[in-house]
């Protein structure tokens, strides 16, 4: 089975639980055969999808404003971006909208965008209604899911839906060597100006 | 292989012993087969001729065949038997290694061939390399069967077989000797297996795939040797016999368990268990004399040596020194009781000692003389197994006497060409294969008999005096590092079953001999096992069946040179060899970079051109046939890119590193970046972790910072971007550890990136900026999405923040410069370049001559990277035979414009710039008449606006 490496970028305000979601995703059903990464900022996990194996290379970003300008380096070449907000913090949802805008303008063209409303377990202090977020996600054709990294709710599902949205390799009889390469590289386009 | 080996004996010989074993196996088998067939048919006259050859061969052997004979005596090349199967395969791979061949073509080629004929190709169906083999139609329903080759990391093996080989050639060579999982052994086409010289082989190789349809192939298929071939064969046989008679080493093979013994520092040699099985069932032969110390025993009556004949070849036996020293020990009484308790094998009559026909050619007179020296030498050296290495080196002056007289059953150095090389290095250990095995493999008892007769006929009285009894000494020879003997683990025991007859016979012999004392010494001298690291060429062969045995010595595997290393080494050697096109390209680029490093606009551009060059060279190596043998046959497919990348680092980055570093630094200094960086670093260093965005996590203390600085310092010494990145990863790991140790929780980028920024500021190493640039631009782009790429990106980001610390503090924005850099980096990563073609390379420039009457004629000219337009014009005038060069000039034609190039511009540089644009547009270099403004320029028909510069 061909393994495709898919770069996935994690965006979102600091403290919304970006790394918690990924840690949960990677550490549940931990595969001891895979050499662990040195830290939680970059994690990998392989899942099977149809007749392909998707190896997610998950690039975490620093959510603080001062690191915002570095984000393009992290999301370029990504097959998917997971934008995380905290359902108990309206601000984080506003930041999410900024990220969506930036990705639209500067991100890879066919990047799969997933919106994850984290801390679903804290529903009683919710500030962002599910409906609003869902509508927003639909408006931009993004995956939407509410997760709880703490309770391991919907974390697996989040990445599975990303996997499903990744178009299979057009060329199935392509040389196996090729299949290791990311095929979704953005074309250099004049509208990028970062 | 042979050429390589002879070029780089010291590098190649040590570890390729296994393959030499195979070489010799196959050489000997095929040759013996031929010889036997031929001698069987030949009348006496031929035999006499053969004898003459034998004598001269012997003469050659004793006087010339010294340790290095194989290397320096090209005369040996002329003898077919000098060419091993591996060499034959290597030389003729264009014939049988036809990777792109499809099923039908393979079938068409193999159909008319005899069973066993084979091709190696890549099956599109299986997506694997396969050995396509012509089957025996009597027993098989299909004419051609494909046997898939499994390529695991660094090894090649047949599917279903437990024996792995470092490369395809060795796998095929092995399959030519041992069928392993195949229904029978592979057979080389007659023209290849019978070729006597490498020139013959090259002739065959030149034909490539056409060989199969050529007369050469058809003719040889008949396999009826012509007269000269027969003669040659007889000669060879004769030579071999005479050698055997006089040199009397013990041909024998090693059992796996014995082989294992050699592991500490020797070759990794295995014999297919199947193979052993086959031979075990072989009936006892009377032919083999296994006197271990026959060399020493020259003075002994031949009956004594004949008494050592092996009766039952329960297995191929080892001649490992360990085994030998054991034997010595026994002979010395150390293990006497044990050895004595075992009854020596019956002594069949020596096959060749009895001169039924004392036809003594005149030259044979020389024999006893040499024989004398052989006798003498051993007296000193006998049994000095532990000291063999020293004796070997001391013996390089007269290696023949050494190998001939050595008490170990050591065949003379006249094995394969390759195997004789180590002699020159004073490193030789021969593995002799028992005739039994060879004969069994050949399975022609009739021919065997004939051979023996021939041997008997050729015996001379002089020879009889010497311990004889075997017809071939170098039947199988394997060379390993001589230090093998020093490194045997005492704990290694020789399984009794493995070498009973061997031990017994040598015991007997040596008791007679009185060599015991010395072997005693030798034993005591033998140092304890020391796991010496080997850095020379190595071979990684791992039959699963033997894994258990090998566990003891598994440490050795780590130190063996992997095929990867060998491939890298080969490419690096080629890159330094200006007689290859690849070498030219690399060396020209090197000199260009050394002279013109500063002609680049920026450090970034410099690094990008270096990266581009490396990428081009990689694809050149893949596309061209210059790597001989093709890399696909050496390295499993999914490893090739990685291996090429490593080779590029070694042959391009390693020599360029100082130049590039200096240039990068100069760019920084001249652009003021260096000063700015230093100031900002100093400022950032004064900041508290919190001011750098660290929130909560514990920062490293000054001791840890110092440790990190040290790591960074080490990092800057590396030339390979990958190694640098791995050191960067270690730094990051250390930072994580410190953070996590203090809290016990995992940290994502929210915490890590600020911490990394803080740490970089604390390290206060402005040179890290160019280090990071170097890594980012030169790292294999395929690694940029992985962990290395991630932390490199983070380090780059952190450094950018520090670099702009003042501005960041003021405006919290990155300078536009950083944005530009990021953008450029992005572009490099994402620009999808088409694979470069030959004329993209730095040395070639395709120039079209445009003439008003005859249109365009294009030529690809060799233009050095820094050649000026003026020089190119001169070249064009010469190549296009232009009569009025003064009126011609070089123009660059693009979609939008035509520009005349100024005489001092560099066309190659212009080309490189055009190539590095994100959107490559078509461009051409046109050499044409300068337009006279008053005339209608013919070029304007081509492209309207000409803009003379």
mmCIF file of N, CA and C in Angstrom, chain B residues 885-929:
data_model
loop_
_atom_site.group_PDB
_atom_site.id
_atom_site.type_symbol
_atom_site.label_atom_id
_atom_site.label_comp_id
_atom_site.label_asym_id
_atom_site.label_seq_id
_atom_site.Cartn_x
_atom_site.Cartn_y
_atom_site.Cartn_z
ATOM 1 N N UNK B 885 33.755 35.914 -38.503
ATOM 2 C CA UNK B 885 33.289 35.930 -37.120
ATOM 3 C C UNK B 885 33.089 37.335 -36.559
ATOM 4 N N UNK B 886 33.801 38.248 -37.102
ATOM 5 C CA UNK B 886 33.676 39.611 -36.566
ATOM 6 C C UNK B 886 32.277 40.172 -36.762
ATOM 7 N N UNK B 887 31.601 39.675 -37.756
ATOM 8 C CA UNK B 887 30.264 40.193 -38.017
ATOM 9 C C UNK B 887 29.169 39.370 -37.353
ATOM 10 N N UNK B 888 29.595 38.422 -36.574
ATOM 11 C CA UNK B 888 28.607 37.593 -35.891
ATOM 12 C C UNK B 888 28.627 37.874 -34.396
ATOM 13 N N UNK B 889 27.527 37.592 -33.781
ATOM 14 C CA UNK B 889 27.463 37.774 -32.326
ATOM 15 C C UNK B 889 26.451 36.794 -31.756
ATOM 16 N N UNK B 890 26.509 36.679 -30.442
ATOM 17 C CA UNK B 890 25.607 35.764 -29.757
ATOM 18 C C UNK B 890 24.396 36.541 -29.256
ATOM 19 N N UNK B 891 23.244 35.984 -29.522
ATOM 20 C CA UNK B 891 22.004 36.636 -29.104
ATOM 21 C C UNK B 891 21.221 35.702 -28.214
ATOM 22 N N UNK B 892 20.529 36.329 -27.295
ATOM 23 C CA UNK B 892 19.604 35.565 -26.475
ATOM 24 C C UNK B 892 18.205 35.848 -26.972
ATOM 25 N N UNK B 893 17.559 34.799 -27.374
ATOM 26 C CA UNK B 893 16.220 34.965 -27.926
ATOM 27 C C UNK B 893 15.207 34.417 -26.931
ATOM 28 N N UNK B 894 14.317 35.277 -26.478
ATOM 29 C CA UNK B 894 13.240 34.791 -25.614
ATOM 30 C C UNK B 894 11.919 35.082 -26.301
ATOM 31 N N UNK B 895 10.874 34.789 -25.616
ATOM 32 C CA UNK B 895 9.575 35.004 -26.252
ATOM 33 C C UNK B 895 9.337 36.474 -26.580
ATOM 34 N N UNK B 896 9.864 37.322 -25.678
ATOM 35 C CA UNK B 896 9.556 38.728 -25.906
ATOM 36 C C UNK B 896 10.646 39.469 -26.670
ATOM 37 N N UNK B 897 11.855 38.971 -26.568
ATOM 38 C CA UNK B 897 12.897 39.846 -27.085
ATOM 39 C C UNK B 897 14.072 39.071 -27.635
ATOM 40 N N UNK B 898 14.872 39.803 -28.360
ATOM 41 C CA UNK B 898 16.169 39.298 -28.782
ATOM 42 C C UNK B 898 17.204 40.273 -28.262
ATOM 43 N N UNK B 899 18.194 39.722 -27.586
ATOM 44 C CA UNK B 899 19.214 40.599 -27.036
ATOM 45 C C UNK B 899 20.560 40.126 -27.510
ATOM 46 N N UNK B 900 21.345 41.069 -27.931
ATOM 47 C CA UNK B 900 22.722 40.683 -28.216
ATOM 48 C C UNK B 900 23.471 40.667 -26.894
ATOM 49 N N UNK B 901 24.267 39.658 -26.697
ATOM 50 C CA UNK B 901 24.967 39.542 -25.427
ATOM 51 C C UNK B 901 26.303 40.260 -25.518
ATOM 52 N N UNK B 902 26.586 41.015 -24.484
ATOM 53 C CA UNK B 902 27.858 41.746 -24.450
ATOM 54 C C UNK B 902 29.000 40.742 -24.335
ATOM 55 N N UNK B 903 30.154 41.099 -24.880
ATOM 56 C CA UNK B 903 31.269 40.137 -24.901
ATOM 57 C C UNK B 903 31.687 39.654 -23.518
ATOM 58 N N UNK B 904 31.466 40.458 -22.503
ATOM 59 C CA UNK B 904 31.967 40.052 -21.180
ATOM 60 C C UNK B 904 30.889 39.397 -20.326
ATOM 61 N N UNK B 905 29.761 39.088 -20.898
ATOM 62 C CA UNK B 905 28.738 38.391 -20.110
ATOM 63 C C UNK B 905 29.031 36.886 -20.126
ATOM 64 N N UNK B 906 28.339 36.177 -19.255
ATOM 65 C CA UNK B 906 28.561 34.736 -19.161
ATOM 66 C C UNK B 906 27.298 34.000 -19.585
ATOM 67 N N UNK B 907 27.320 33.448 -20.747
ATOM 68 C CA UNK B 907 26.089 32.788 -21.244
ATOM 69 C C UNK B 907 25.565 31.715 -20.293
ATOM 70 N N UNK B 908 26.471 30.958 -19.690
ATOM 71 C CA UNK B 908 26.000 29.888 -18.788
ATOM 72 C C UNK B 908 25.285 30.473 -17.589
ATOM 73 N N UNK B 909 25.775 31.604 -17.142
ATOM 74 C CA UNK B 909 25.164 32.219 -15.984
ATOM 75 C C UNK B 909 23.785 32.748 -16.359
ATOM 76 N N UNK B 910 23.729 33.293 -17.541
ATOM 77 C CA UNK B 910 22.431 33.785 -18.010
ATOM 78 C C UNK B 910 21.451 32.621 -18.106
ATOM 79 N N UNK B 911 21.955 31.526 -18.613
ATOM 80 C CA UNK B 911 21.089 30.350 -18.739
ATOM 81 C C UNK B 911 20.612 29.894 -17.365
ATOM 82 N N UNK B 912 21.554 29.873 -16.424
ATOM 83 C CA UNK B 912 21.180 29.426 -15.075
ATOM 84 C C UNK B 912 20.130 30.345 -14.481
ATOM 85 N N UNK B 913 20.294 31.624 -14.735
ATOM 86 C CA UNK B 913 19.304 32.567 -14.210
ATOM 87 C C UNK B 913 17.944 32.319 -14.826
ATOM 88 N N UNK B 914 17.966 32.100 -16.118
ATOM 89 C CA UNK B 914 16.689 31.856 -16.788
ATOM 90 C C UNK B 914 16.041 30.585 -16.252
ATOM 91 N N UNK B 915 16.892 29.613 -16.012
ATOM 92 C CA UNK B 915 16.362 28.350 -15.498
ATOM 93 C C UNK B 915 15.796 28.496 -14.104
ATOM 94 N N UNK B 916 16.373 29.404 -13.353
ATOM 95 C CA UNK B 916 15.935 29.489 -11.966
ATOM 96 C C UNK B 916 14.714 30.378 -11.814
ATOM 97 N N UNK B 917 14.269 30.933 -12.911
ATOM 98 C CA UNK B 917 13.028 31.710 -12.798
ATOM 99 C C UNK B 917 11.870 30.768 -12.500
ATOM 100 N N UNK B 918 10.906 31.289 -11.770
ATOM 101 C CA UNK B 918 9.799 30.394 -11.385
ATOM 102 C C UNK B 918 9.034 29.877 -12.596
ATOM 103 N N UNK B 919 8.812 30.765 -13.525
ATOM 104 C CA UNK B 919 8.134 30.279 -14.728
ATOM 105 C C UNK B 919 9.140 30.279 -15.856
ATOM 106 N N UNK B 920 9.540 29.089 -16.211
ATOM 107 C CA UNK B 920 10.579 29.013 -17.222
ATOM 108 C C UNK B 920 9.968 29.305 -18.570
ATOM 109 N N UNK B 921 10.557 30.267 -19.217
ATOM 110 C CA UNK B 921 10.078 30.525 -20.566
ATOM 111 C C UNK B 921 11.128 30.028 -21.543
ATOM 112 N N UNK B 922 10.670 29.812 -22.730
ATOM 113 C CA UNK B 922 11.600 29.289 -23.735
ATOM 114 C C UNK B 922 12.626 30.356 -24.071
ATOM 115 N N UNK B 923 13.842 29.913 -24.213
ATOM 116 C CA UNK B 923 14.874 30.854 -24.647
ATOM 117 C C UNK B 923 15.883 30.098 -25.495
ATOM 118 N N UNK B 924 16.550 30.842 -26.340
ATOM 119 C CA UNK B 924 17.531 30.221 -27.230
ATOM 120 C C UNK B 924 18.737 31.119 -27.347
ATOM 121 N N UNK B 925 19.847 30.481 -27.488
ATOM 122 C CA UNK B 925 21.048 31.244 -27.814
ATOM 123 C C UNK B 925 21.256 31.134 -29.323
ATOM 124 N N UNK B 926 21.310 32.254 -29.932
ATOM 125 C CA UNK B 926 21.421 32.286 -31.389
ATOM 126 C C UNK B 926 22.742 32.958 -31.754
ATOM 127 N N UNK B 927 23.442 32.335 -32.613
ATOM 128 C CA UNK B 927 24.665 32.936 -33.139
ATOM 129 C C UNK B 927 24.356 33.376 -34.552
ATOM 130 N N UNK B 928 24.429 34.656 -34.760
ATOM 131 C CA UNK B 928 24.087 35.098 -36.113
ATOM 132 C C UNK B 928 24.783 36.417 -36.434
ATOM 133 N N UNK B 929 24.612 36.751 -37.641
ATOM 134 C CA UNK B 929 25.233 37.973 -38.153
ATOM 135 C C UNK B 929 24.668 39.184 -37.422
#
